[in-house]
Amino acid sequence: MLQAVLIILAFTGALIQVFVAKITPVEALLSNSLFFIVGVGGISAFLGHFLKLKDRGMSAETQTVSNPKKLLVFSSLFRGILGLLCVWLRGNFWSVAVIISAIIIFWHGLYEFKHIEETATNESKPFYHTDFLVSFDLLFPAVLIGLLTVYKTGI
């Protein structure tokens, strides 16, 4: 649900920037995607995963979380910080932010495939929820790289 809201915010912000600030649509869409989807989405993913771990009663002494899950939590924070920094830093920083964020988001999508299997066995969430998240996480990096390529080449 949050991903859909962030997509709508990115498109709305891009429309406002195109008509008010008179910047190119590709630059507006890329900057808003980096801020909302990568930045705000990364911070909210970190908070969601981190609070979920704390709700399970895992203290610092007795953490039984797997290493990939820890990497997932803190890579979401890292990608969120990168996305938020894109507001102030432009140019080649966007290239670095897009490449790193694309890798992290794609890895997150691959990791989320296990939830499809859990959903099929536990039926704890509706299928459309998991399918949207996984397909978004696997397709959005290609969109980010495509937007960056068009922005850099000036097409």
CSV table of N, CA and C in Angstrom, one decimal:
chain,number,residue,atom,x,y,z
A,1,MET,N,0.8,-1.2,0.0
A,1,MET,CA,0.0,0.0,0.0
A,1,MET,C,0.9,1.3,0.0
A,2,LEU,N,1.9,1.2,0.8
A,2,LEU,CA,2.8,2.4,0.9
A,2,LEU,C,3.5,2.6,-0.4
A,3,GLN,N,3.9,1.6,-1.1
A,3,GLN,CA,4.6,1.7,-2.4
A,3,GLN,C,3.6,2.5,-3.4
A,4,ALA,N,2.4,2.1,-3.4
A,4,ALA,CA,1.4,2.8,-4.3
A,4,ALA,C,1.3,4.3,-4.0
A,5,VAL,N,1.3,4.6,-2.7
A,5,VAL,CA,1.2,6.0,-2.3
A,5,VAL,C,2.4,6.8,-2.7
A,6,LEU,N,3.6,6.1,-2.5
A,6,LEU,CA,4.9,6.8,-2.9
A,6,LEU,C,5.0,7.0,-4.4
A,7,ILE,N,4.4,6.0,-5.2
A,7,ILE,CA,4.4,6.2,-6.6
A,7,ILE,C,3.5,7.4,-7.0
A,8,ILE,N,2.4,7.5,-6.4
A,8,ILE,CA,1.5,8.6,-6.7
A,8,ILE,C,2.1,9.9,-6.3
A,9,LEU,N,2.8,10.0,-5.1
A,9,LEU,CA,3.5,11.2,-4.7
A,9,LEU,C,4.6,11.6,-5.7
A,10,ALA,N,5.3,10.6,-6.1
A,10,ALA,CA,6.4,10.8,-7.1
A,10,ALA,C,5.9,11.4,-8.4
A,11,PHE,N,4.8,10.9,-8.9
A,11,PHE,CA,4.2,11.4,-10.1
A,11,PHE,C,3.6,12.8,-9.9
A,12,THR,N,2.9,13.0,-8.8
A,12,THR,CA,2.4,14.3,-8.5
A,12,THR,C,3.4,15.4,-8.3
A,13,GLY,N,4.5,15.0,-7.6
A,13,GLY,CA,5.6,16.0,-7.4
A,13,GLY,C,6.3,16.3,-8.8
A,14,ALA,N,6.4,15.3,-9.6
A,14,ALA,CA,7.0,15.5,-10.9
A,14,ALA,C,6.1,16.4,-11.8
A,15,LEU,N,4.8,16.2,-11.7
A,15,LEU,CA,3.9,17.1,-12.5
A,15,LEU,C,4.0,18.6,-12.0
A,16,ILE,N,4.1,18.7,-10.7
A,16,ILE,CA,4.2,20.1,-10.1
A,16,ILE,C,5.5,20.7,-10.6
A,17,GLN,N,6.6,20.0,-10.5
A,17,GLN,CA,7.9,20.5,-10.9
A,17,GLN,C,7.9,20.9,-12.4
A,18,VAL,N,7.3,20.1,-13.2
A,18,VAL,CA,7.3,20.3,-14.6
A,18,VAL,C,6.5,21.6,-15.0
A,19,PHE,N,5.4,21.8,-14.3
A,19,PHE,CA,4.6,22.9,-14.7
A,19,PHE,C,4.9,24.2,-13.9
A,20,VAL,N,5.5,24.1,-12.7
A,20,VAL,CA,5.8,25.2,-11.9
A,20,VAL,C,7.2,25.6,-12.1
A,21,ALA,N,8.2,24.7,-11.9
A,21,ALA,CA,9.6,25.0,-12.0
A,21,ALA,C,10.2,24.9,-13.4
A,22,LYS,N,9.4,24.4,-14.3
A,22,LYS,CA,9.8,24.4,-15.7
A,22,LYS,C,11.0,23.5,-15.9
A,23,ILE,N,11.1,22.4,-15.3
A,23,ILE,CA,12.3,21.5,-15.6
A,23,ILE,C,11.8,20.3,-16.4
A,24,THR,N,12.7,19.6,-17.0
A,24,THR,CA,12.3,18.5,-17.9
A,24,THR,C,11.5,17.4,-17.2
A,25,PRO,N,10.6,16.8,-17.9
A,25,PRO,CA,9.8,15.7,-17.2
A,25,PRO,C,10.7,14.6,-16.7
A,26,VAL,N,11.7,14.2,-17.4
A,26,VAL,CA,12.6,13.1,-17.0
A,26,VAL,C,13.3,13.5,-15.7
A,27,GLU,N,13.8,14.7,-15.7
A,27,GLU,CA,14.5,15.1,-14.5
A,27,GLU,C,13.6,15.2,-13.3
A,28,ALA,N,12.4,15.7,-13.5
A,28,ALA,CA,11.4,15.8,-12.4
A,28,ALA,C,11.0,14.4,-11.9
A,29,LEU,N,10.8,13.5,-12.8
A,29,LEU,CA,10.3,12.1,-12.5
A,29,LEU,C,11.5,11.4,-11.7
A,30,LEU,N,12.7,11.6,-12.2
A,30,LEU,CA,13.9,10.9,-11.6
A,30,LEU,C,14.1,11.5,-10.2
A,31,SER,N,14.1,12.8,-10.1
A,31,SER,CA,14.3,13.4,-8.7
A,31,SER,C,13.2,13.0,-7.7
A,32,ASN,N,12.0,13.0,-8.2
A,32,ASN,CA,10.9,12.6,-7.3
A,32,ASN,C,10.9,11.2,-7.0
A,33,SER,N,11.3,10.3,-7.9
A,33,SER,CA,11.4,8.9,-7.7
A,33,SER,C,12.5,8.6,-6.7
A,34,LEU,N,13.6,9.3,-6.8
A,34,LEU,CA,14.7,9.1,-5.9
A,34,LEU,C,14.3,9.6,-4.5
A,35,PHE,N,13.6,10.7,-4.4
A,35,PHE,CA,13.3,11.2,-3.1
A,35,PHE,C,12.2,10.3,-2.4
A,36,PHE,N,11.0,10.1,-3.1
A,36,PHE,CA,9.9,9.5,-2.5
A,36,PHE,C,10.1,7.9,-2.5
A,37,ILE,N,10.3,7.3,-3.6
A,37,ILE,CA,10.3,5.9,-3.7
A,37,ILE,C,11.6,5.3,-3.0
A,38,VAL,N,12.7,5.9,-3.4
A,38,VAL,CA,14.0,5.3,-2.8
A,38,VAL,C,14.2,5.9,-1.4
A,39,GLY,N,14.1,7.2,-1.2
A,39,GLY,CA,14.4,7.8,0.1
A,39,GLY,C,13.4,7.5,1.1
A,40,VAL,N,12.2,8.0,0.9
A,40,VAL,CA,11.1,7.8,1.9
A,40,VAL,C,10.7,6.3,2.0
A,41,GLY,N,10.7,5.6,0.9
A,41,GLY,CA,10.4,4.2,0.9
A,41,GLY,C,11.5,3.4,1.7
A,42,GLY,N,12.8,3.8,1.5
A,42,GLY,CA,13.8,3.1,2.2
A,42,GLY,C,13.8,3.3,3.7
A,43,ILE,N,13.5,4.5,4.1
A,43,ILE,CA,13.4,4.8,5.5
A,43,ILE,C,12.3,4.1,6.2
A,44,SER,N,11.1,4.1,5.5
A,44,SER,CA,9.9,3.4,6.0
A,44,SER,C,10.1,1.9,6.0
A,45,ALA,N,10.8,1.4,5.0
A,45,ALA,CA,11.1,-0.1,5.0
A,45,ALA,C,12.0,-0.4,6.2
A,46,PHE,N,13.0,0.4,6.5
A,46,PHE,CA,13.9,0.2,7.6
A,46,PHE,C,13.1,0.2,8.9
A,47,LEU,N,12.3,1.3,9.1
A,47,LEU,CA,11.5,1.3,10.3
A,47,LEU,C,10.5,0.2,10.5
A,48,GLY,N,9.9,-0.2,9.4
A,48,GLY,CA,9.0,-1.4,9.4
A,48,GLY,C,9.7,-2.6,9.8
A,49,HIS,N,10.8,-2.9,9.1
A,49,HIS,CA,11.5,-4.2,9.5
A,49,HIS,C,12.1,-4.1,10.9
A,50,PHE,N,12.7,-2.9,11.2
A,50,PHE,CA,13.3,-2.8,12.5
A,50,PHE,C,12.3,-2.9,13.7
A,51,LEU,N,11.1,-2.3,13.5
A,51,LEU,CA,10.1,-2.4,14.5
A,51,LEU,C,9.5,-3.8,14.6
A,52,LYS,N,9.4,-4.4,13.5
A,52,LYS,CA,8.9,-5.8,13.5
A,52,LYS,C,9.9,-6.7,14.2
A,53,LEU,N,11.2,-6.5,14.1
A,53,LEU,CA,12.1,-7.3,14.8
A,53,LEU,C,12.0,-7.0,16.3
A,54,LYS,N,11.8,-5.7,16.7
A,54,LYS,CA,11.7,-5.4,18.1
A,54,LYS,C,10.4,-5.9,18.7
A,55,ASP,N,9.3,-6.0,17.9
A,55,ASP,CA,8.0,-6.5,18.4
A,55,ASP,C,8.1,-8.0,18.7
A,56,ARG,N,9.0,-8.7,18.0
A,56,ARG,CA,9.2,-10.1,18.3
A,56,ARG,C,10.0,-10.4,19.6
A,57,GLY,N,10.4,-9.3,20.3
A,57,GLY,CA,11.0,-9.5,21.5
A,57,GLY,C,12.5,-9.8,21.4
A,58,MET,N,13.1,-9.5,20.3
A,58,MET,CA,14.5,-9.8,20.1
A,58,MET,C,15.4,-8.7,20.7
A,59,SER,N,16.0,-8.9,21.8
A,59,SER,CA,16.8,-7.9,22.4
A,59,SER,C,18.2,-8.0,21.7
A,60,ALA,N,19.1,-7.1,22.1
A,60,ALA,CA,20.4,-7.1,21.5
A,60,ALA,C,21.2,-8.3,21.9
A,61,GLU,N,20.9,-8.9,23.1
A,61,GLU,CA,21.6,-10.0,23.6
A,61,GLU,C,21.1,-11.3,23.0
A,62,THR,N,19.9,-11.4,22.6
A,62,THR,CA,19.3,-12.7,22.2
A,62,THR,C,18.8,-12.6,20.7
A,63,GLN,N,19.4,-11.8,19.9
A,63,GLN,CA,18.9,-11.7,18.5
A,63,GLN,C,19.2,-13.0,17.8
A,64,THR,N,18.1,-13.6,17.2
A,64,THR,CA,18.2,-14.8,16.4
A,64,THR,C,17.8,-14.5,15.0
A,65,VAL,N,18.0,-13.3,14.6
A,65,VAL,CA,17.7,-12.9,13.2
A,65,VAL,C,18.8,-13.4,12.3
A,66,SER,N,18.4,-13.9,11.1
A,66,SER,CA,19.4,-14.3,10.2
A,66,SER,C,20.2,-13.1,9.6
A,67,ASN,N,21.4,-13.4,9.2
A,67,ASN,CA,22.2,-12.3,8.6
A,67,ASN,C,21.6,-11.7,7.4
A,68,PRO,N,21.0,-12.4,6.5
A,68,PRO,CA,20.3,-11.7,5.3
A,68,PRO,C,19.2,-10.8,5.8
A,69,LYS,N,18.5,-11.1,6.8
A,69,LYS,CA,17.5,-10.2,7.3
A,69,LYS,C,18.1,-8.9,7.9
A,70,LYS,N,19.2,-9.1,8.6
A,70,LYS,CA,19.9,-7.9,9.2
A,70,LYS,C,20.4,-7.0,8.0
A,71,LEU,N,20.9,-7.7,7.0
A,71,LEU,CA,21.4,-6.9,5.8
A,71,LEU,C,20.2,-6.2,5.2
A,72,LEU,N,19.1,-6.8,5.1
A,72,LEU,CA,17.9,-6.2,4.5
A,72,LEU,C,17.5,-5.0,5.2
A,73,VAL,N,17.5,-5.1,6.5
A,73,VAL,CA,17.0,-4.0,7.4
A,73,VAL,C,18.0,-2.8,7.2
A,74,PHE,N,19.3,-3.0,7.3
A,74,PHE,CA,20.2,-1.9,7.3
A,74,PHE,C,20.5,-1.4,5.9
A,75,SER,N,20.3,-2.2,4.9
A,75,SER,CA,20.5,-1.8,3.5
A,75,SER,C,19.3,-0.9,3.1
A,76,SER,N,18.1,-1.1,3.7
A,76,SER,CA,17.0,-0.3,3.5
A,76,SER,C,17.2,1.1,4.1
A,77,LEU,N,17.9,1.2,5.2
A,77,LEU,CA,18.2,2.5,5.8
A,77,LEU,C,19.2,3.2,4.9
A,78,PHE,N,20.2,2.5,4.4
A,78,PHE,CA,21.2,3.0,3.6
A,78,PHE,C,20.6,3.6,2.3
A,79,ARG,N,19.7,2.8,1.7
A,79,ARG,CA,19.1,3.3,0.4
A,79,ARG,C,18.2,4.5,0.7
A,80,GLY,N,17.6,4.5,1.9
A,80,GLY,CA,16.7,5.7,2.3
A,80,GLY,C,17.5,7.0,2.4
A,81,ILE,N,18.7,6.8,3.0
A,81,ILE,CA,19.6,8.0,3.2
A,81,ILE,C,20.1,8.5,1.9
A,82,LEU,N,20.4,7.5,1.0
A,82,LEU,CA,20.9,7.9,-0.4
A,82,LEU,C,19.8,8.7,-1.1
A,83,GLY,N,18.6,8.2,-1.0
A,83,GLY,CA,17.4,8.8,-1.7
A,83,GLY,C,17.2,10.2,-1.2
A,84,LEU,N,17.2,10.4,0.1
A,84,LEU,CA,17.0,11.7,0.7
A,84,LEU,C,18.1,12.7,0.4
A,85,LEU,N,19.3,12.2,0.3
A,85,LEU,CA,20.5,13.1,-0.1
A,85,LEU,C,20.4,13.6,-1.5
A,86,CYS,N,19.6,12.9,-2.4
A,86,CYS,CA,19.5,13.3,-3.8
A,86,CYS,C,18.8,14.6,-3.9
A,87,VAL,N,18.1,15.1,-2.9
A,87,VAL,CA,17.5,16.4,-3.0
A,87,VAL,C,18.5,17.5,-3.1
A,88,TRP,N,19.6,17.3,-2.3
A,88,TRP,CA,20.6,18.3,-2.2
A,88,TRP,C,21.8,18.1,-3.2
A,89,LEU,N,22.1,16.8,-3.4
A,89,LEU,CA,23.2,16.5,-4.3
A,89,LEU,C,22.7,16.0,-5.6
A,90,ARG,N,23.2,16.5,-6.7
A,90,ARG,CA,22.8,16.2,-8.0
A,90,ARG,C,24.0,15.7,-8.8
A,91,GLY,N,23.8,15.6,-10.1
A,91,GLY,CA,24.9,15.3,-11.0
A,91,GLY,C,25.3,13.9,-10.9
A,92,ASN,N,26.6,13.6,-10.7
A,92,ASN,CA,27.1,12.3,-10.6
A,92,ASN,C,26.6,11.5,-9.4
A,93,PHE,N,26.2,12.2,-8.3
A,93,PHE,CA,25.7,11.6,-7.2
A,93,PHE,C,24.4,10.8,-7.5
A,94,TRP,N,23.6,11.3,-8.4
A,94,TRP,CA,22.4,10.6,-8.8
A,94,TRP,C,22.8,9.3,-9.5
A,95,SER,N,23.9,9.2,-10.2
A,95,SER,CA,24.3,8.0,-10.9
A,95,SER,C,24.7,6.9,-9.8
A,96,VAL,N,25.4,7.4,-8.8
A,96,VAL,CA,25.8,6.4,-7.8
A,96,VAL,C,24.6,6.0,-7.0
A,97,ALA,N,23.7,6.9,-6.7
A,97,ALA,CA,22.5,6.6,-5.9
A,97,ALA,C,21.6,5.6,-6.7
A,98,VAL,N,21.5,5.8,-8.0
A,98,VAL,CA,20.6,4.9,-8.8
A,98,VAL,C,21.2,3.5,-8.9
A,99,ILE,N,22.5,3.4,-9.1
A,99,ILE,CA,23.1,2.1,-9.2
A,99,ILE,C,23.0,1.4,-7.9
A,100,ILE,N,23.4,2.0,-6.8
A,100,ILE,CA,23.3,1.3,-5.5
A,100,ILE,C,21.9,1.0,-5.1
A,101,SER,N,21.0,1.9,-5.3
A,101,SER,CA,19.6,1.7,-5.0
A,101,SER,C,19.0,0.6,-5.8
A,102,ALA,N,19.3,0.5,-7.1
A,102,ALA,CA,18.8,-0.5,-8.0
A,102,ALA,C,19.3,-1.9,-7.5
A,103,ILE,N,20.5,-2.0,-7.1
A,103,ILE,CA,21.0,-3.3,-6.6
A,103,ILE,C,20.3,-3.7,-5.3
A,104,ILE,N,20.1,-2.7,-4.4
A,104,ILE,CA,19.5,-3.0,-3.1
A,104,ILE,C,18.0,-3.4,-3.3
A,105,ILE,N,17.3,-2.6,-4.1
A,105,ILE,CA,15.9,-2.9,-4.3
A,105,ILE,C,15.7,-4.2,-5.0
A,106,PHE,N,16.5,-4.5,-6.0
A,106,PHE,CA,16.4,-5.8,-6.7
A,106,PHE,C,16.7,-7.0,-5.7
A,107,TRP,N,17.7,-6.8,-4.9
A,107,TRP,CA,18.0,-7.8,-3.9
A,107,TRP,C,16.9,-8.0,-2.9
A,108,HIS,N,16.3,-6.9,-2.5
A,108,HIS,CA,15.1,-6.9,-1.6
A,108,HIS,C,14.0,-7.7,-2.3
A,109,GLY,N,13.8,-7.5,-3.6
A,109,GLY,CA,12.7,-8.2,-4.3
A,109,GLY,C,13.0,-9.7,-4.4
A,110,LEU,N,14.2,-10.1,-4.6
A,110,LEU,CA,14.6,-11.5,-4.6
A,110,LEU,C,14.4,-12.1,-3.2
A,111,TYR,N,14.7,-11.4,-2.2
A,111,TYR,CA,14.5,-11.8,-0.8
A,111,TYR,C,13.0,-12.0,-0.5
A,112,GLU,N,12.2,-11.1,-1.1
A,112,GLU,CA,10.7,-11.2,-0.8
A,112,GLU,C,10.0,-12.4,-1.4
A,113,PHE,N,10.7,-13.1,-2.4
A,113,PHE,CA,10.1,-14.2,-3.0
A,113,PHE,C,9.7,-15.3,-2.0
A,114,LYS,N,10.4,-15.3,-0.8
A,114,LYS,CA,10.1,-16.3,0.2
A,114,LYS,C,8.7,-16.0,0.8
A,115,HIS,N,8.2,-14.8,0.7
A,115,HIS,CA,6.9,-14.5,1.2
A,115,HIS,C,5.8,-15.0,0.3
A,116,ILE,N,6.1,-15.2,-0.9
A,116,ILE,CA,5.1,-15.8,-1.8
A,116,ILE,C,4.9,-17.2,-1.4
A,117,GLU,N,5.9,-17.9,-1.1
A,117,GLU,CA,5.8,-19.3,-0.6
A,117,GLU,C,5.1,-19.3,0.8
A,118,GLU,N,5.4,-18.4,1.7
A,118,GLU,CA,4.8,-18.4,3.0
A,118,GLU,C,3.3,-18.0,2.8
A,119,THR,N,3.0,-17.2,1.9
A,119,THR,CA,1.6,-16.8,1.7
A,119,THR,C,0.8,-18.0,1.1
A,120,ALA,N,1.4,-18.8,0.3
A,120,ALA,CA,0.7,-19.9,-0.3
A,120,ALA,C,0.5,-21.0,0.8
A,121,THR,N,1.4,-21.1,1.8
A,121,THR,CA,1.2,-22.1,2.8
A,121,THR,C,0.4,-21.6,4.0
A,122,ASN,N,0.6,-20.4,4.4
A,122,ASN,CA,-0.1,-19.8,5.6
A,122,ASN,C,-1.3,-19.1,5.2
A,123,GLU,N,-1.4,-18.6,4.0
A,123,GLU,CA,-2.5,-17.7,3.6
A,123,GLU,C,-2.8,-16.6,4.5
A,124,SER,N,-1.6,-15.9,4.9
A,124,SER,CA,-1.7,-14.9,5.9
A,124,SER,C,-2.0,-13.5,5.3
A,125,LYS,N,-1.6,-13.4,4.0
A,125,LYS,CA,-1.8,-12.1,3.3
A,125,LYS,C,-2.5,-12.4,1.9
A,126,PRO,N,-3.2,-11.5,1.4
A,126,PRO,CA,-3.7,-11.8,0.0
A,126,PRO,C,-2.6,-11.8,-1.0
A,127,PHE,N,-2.8,-12.6,-2.1
A,127,PHE,CA,-1.8,-12.8,-3.1
A,127,PHE,C,-1.4,-11.4,-3.8
A,128,TYR,N,-2.4,-10.6,-4.0
A,128,TYR,CA,-2.1,-9.3,-4.7
A,128,TYR,C,-1.1,-8.5,-4.0
A,129,HIS,N,-1.1,-8.5,-2.7
A,129,HIS,CA,-0.2,-7.7,-1.9
A,129,HIS,C,1.2,-8.2,-2.2
A,130,THR,N,1.5,-9.4,-2.1
A,130,THR,CA,2.8,-9.9,-2.3
A,130,THR,C,3.3,-9.8,-3.7
A,131,ASP,N,2.4,-10.1,-4.6
A,131,ASP,CA,2.7,-10.0,-6.0
A,131,ASP,C,3.1,-8.6,-6.4
A,132,PHE,N,2.4,-7.6,-5.9
A,132,PHE,CA,2.7,-6.2,-6.3
A,132,PHE,C,4.1,-5.8,-5.7
A,133,LEU,N,4.3,-6.2,-4.5
A,133,LEU,CA,5.6,-5.8,-3.9
A,133,LEU,C,6.8,-6.4,-4.6
A,134,VAL,N,6.7,-7.7,-4.9
A,134,VAL,CA,7.8,-8.4,-5.5
A,134,VAL,C,8.0,-7.9,-6.9
A,135,SER,N,6.9,-7.8,-7.7
A,135,SER,CA,7.1,-7.3,-9.0
A,135,SER,C,7.6,-5.8,-9.1
A,136,PHE,N,7.2,-5.0,-8.1
A,136,PHE,CA,7.7,-3.6,-8.1
A,136,PHE,C,9.1,-3.6,-7.7
A,137,ASP,N,9.6,-4.4,-6.8
A,137,ASP,CA,11.0,-4.5,-6.4
A,137,ASP,C,11.9,-5.0,-7.5
A,138,LEU,N,11.3,-5.9,-8.4
A,138,LEU,CA,12.1,-6.4,-9.4
A,138,LEU,C,12.1,-5.5,-10.7
A,139,LEU,N,11.1,-4.8,-10.9
A,139,LEU,CA,11.0,-3.9,-12.1
A,139,LEU,C,11.4,-2.5,-11.9
A,140,PHE,N,11.3,-2.0,-10.7
A,140,PHE,CA,11.6,-0.6,-10.5
A,140,PHE,C,13.1,-0.2,-10.7
A,141,PRO,N,14.0,-1.1,-10.4
A,141,PRO,CA,15.4,-0.8,-10.7
A,141,PRO,C,15.7,-0.6,-12.2
A,142,ALA,N,15.0,-1.3,-13.0
A,142,ALA,CA,15.1,-1.1,-14.5
A,142,ALA,C,14.6,0.2,-14.9
A,143,VAL,N,13.5,0.6,-14.2
A,143,VAL,CA,12.9,2.0,-14.5
A,143,VAL,C,13.9,3.1,-14.1
A,144,LEU,N,14.4,2.9,-12.9
A,144,LEU,CA,15.4,3.9,-12.4
A,144,LEU,C,16.6,4.0,-13.3
A,145,ILE,N,17.1,2.9,-13.7
A,145,ILE,CA,18.3,2.9,-14.6
A,145,ILE,C,17.9,3.5,-16.0
A,146,GLY,N,16.7,3.2,-16.5
A,146,GLY,CA,16.3,3.8,-17.7
A,146,GLY,C,16.1,5.3,-17.6
A,147,LEU,N,15.5,5.8,-16.5
A,147,LEU,CA,15.3,7.2,-16.3
A,147,LEU,C,16.7,7.9,-16.2
A,148,LEU,N,17.6,7.3,-15.5
A,148,LEU,CA,18.9,7.9,-15.4
A,148,LEU,C,19.6,8.0,-16.8
A,149,THR,N,19.5,6.9,-17.6
A,149,THR,CA,20.1,6.9,-18.9
A,149,THR,C,19.5,8.0,-19.8
A,150,VAL,N,18.2,8.1,-19.8
A,150,VAL,CA,17.6,9.2,-20.6
A,150,VAL,C,18.0,10.6,-20.1
A,151,TYR,N,18.0,10.7,-18.7
A,151,TYR,CA,18.4,12.0,-18.2
A,151,TYR,C,19.9,12.4,-18.5
A,152,LYS,N,20.8,11.4,-18.5
A,152,LYS,CA,22.2,11.7,-18.7
A,152,LYS,C,22.4,11.9,-20.2
A,153,THR,N,21.7,11.2,-21.1
A,153,THR,CA,22.0,11.4,-22.5
A,153,THR,C,21.2,12.6,-23.1
A,154,GLY,N,20.2,13.1,-22.3
A,154,GLY,CA,19.4,14.3,-22.8
A,154,GLY,C,18.4,14.0,-23.9
A,155,ILE,N,18.0,12.8,-24.0
A,155,ILE,CA,17.0,12.4,-25.0
A,155,ILE,C,15.7,13.1,-24.7
